[in-house]
Amino acid sequence: GVAVHITEDERDEQVHTPVVIGPNHDIDPNDVLPTFDNLLMEAMAGFLRRVDGRQILIPLSGGADSRLLLALLHRLGANNVMTFTYGKANAREPGISRDVAHALGYPWRFVELDAKRMYSQWHRPRTSQFLRDTWTGVALPHIQDWYALTVLANDPDIAPDAVVTPGHTIVGKAHADWSIDPRIPIDTRAMTKILADHHLALQGQSEYGMNVAYARDRITSFLRRWWPNEDPELRRAIQVGYNLEERQAKYISNSVRAYESFGFDWALPMYERPLWTYWLGVPLEFRDSARTRYVHYAHTIHARAAGADVDYITGPANVLPQGPMNIVRTTLEKLHLKQRVDATYRALVELHHPMGYEALVGDLSRAALAARLFGGTSIIGVYCDLFLANRWAPGDGIVPVP
């Protein structure tokens, strides 16, 4: 990708420079966002130099990351920029995304996710090649952008050599905010369960990560490396670090392979090493599950550039306080109801998924899909089963059969 060409010296420095995921106590909380803003500007300026006038194609959501990316491009005077959003016709996100783009004077495209059209397109021979292009052997192929790219690849206003630039960022989401309270005893086994419940629950089996030796050993090996003394101060850093290593690096970041499959280049300027190094050391109050301070920062940067507020997909930029939400979560946990409530809500959403995912379940009937979802399996879990059985798309035959 455009933003990841580095010299041999830079590569050696990155390989041999250790990553630290705990807070750096030398960082003043008041300096965090100004410093982060300066580092972002340096990364974006370097990105624009490397792009050298080519069209920049921004997948735009109603959230914080892509909004911030677009506002920074505007601040730097980038003009060859095209934005796009995909979703169902009645969704709220496309309207917000349109306003985010138009407020800065950038053109915007909407790709409607119609389930019947998606189903028809998915069942064409080209899909098998797409899955081959995007499978890395360590995670499920990332298919979220797939349908939008099939449409945009034929749009005359999209340059064939466009550089797709998603808002992937080091500012990831934490989880289990309740667990960082030092008054709550958390040992290695408890942290293993916290991580397993969050990352190893695609099939709705709450004890899978604790009962299967391979899965459990993956987590405990990570904890031995990063949390040998069970320091309460590092609980949130551990959760963020495991997410980076096991989800973001293996699954989310590999979404760029979808762009390559359609002939586009790509760049991840918000992934530059100085940003990672700095953000992984910021105080814990900047790394809550709602990313409250970062979201407010992104909203403010865009509002200043646009001269007006544009709503955020979850509501105002000042999101609900985490305290009351944590009380609800903790109460449900103690009553052993949280996973059941989460699974039921998720099933209802995924039967009418905002990204049209229910159309991409191979030949699985709607009744069979509903049974799997209400049984606790996520729709990504359904995808995993179909892919591993070589039944996800017609004639895929991608996964080696023992």
Coordinates of C-alpha atoms in Angstrom, one line a residue, residues 125-126 170 194 305 347:
P125 CA -18.0 -17.3 -9.9
R126 CA -16.0 -14.1 -9.2
I170 CA -4.6 2.5 16.7
I194 CA -12.6 -12.0 30.1
A305 CA -13.2 22.3 9.5
A347 CA -29.7 -12.4 16.7

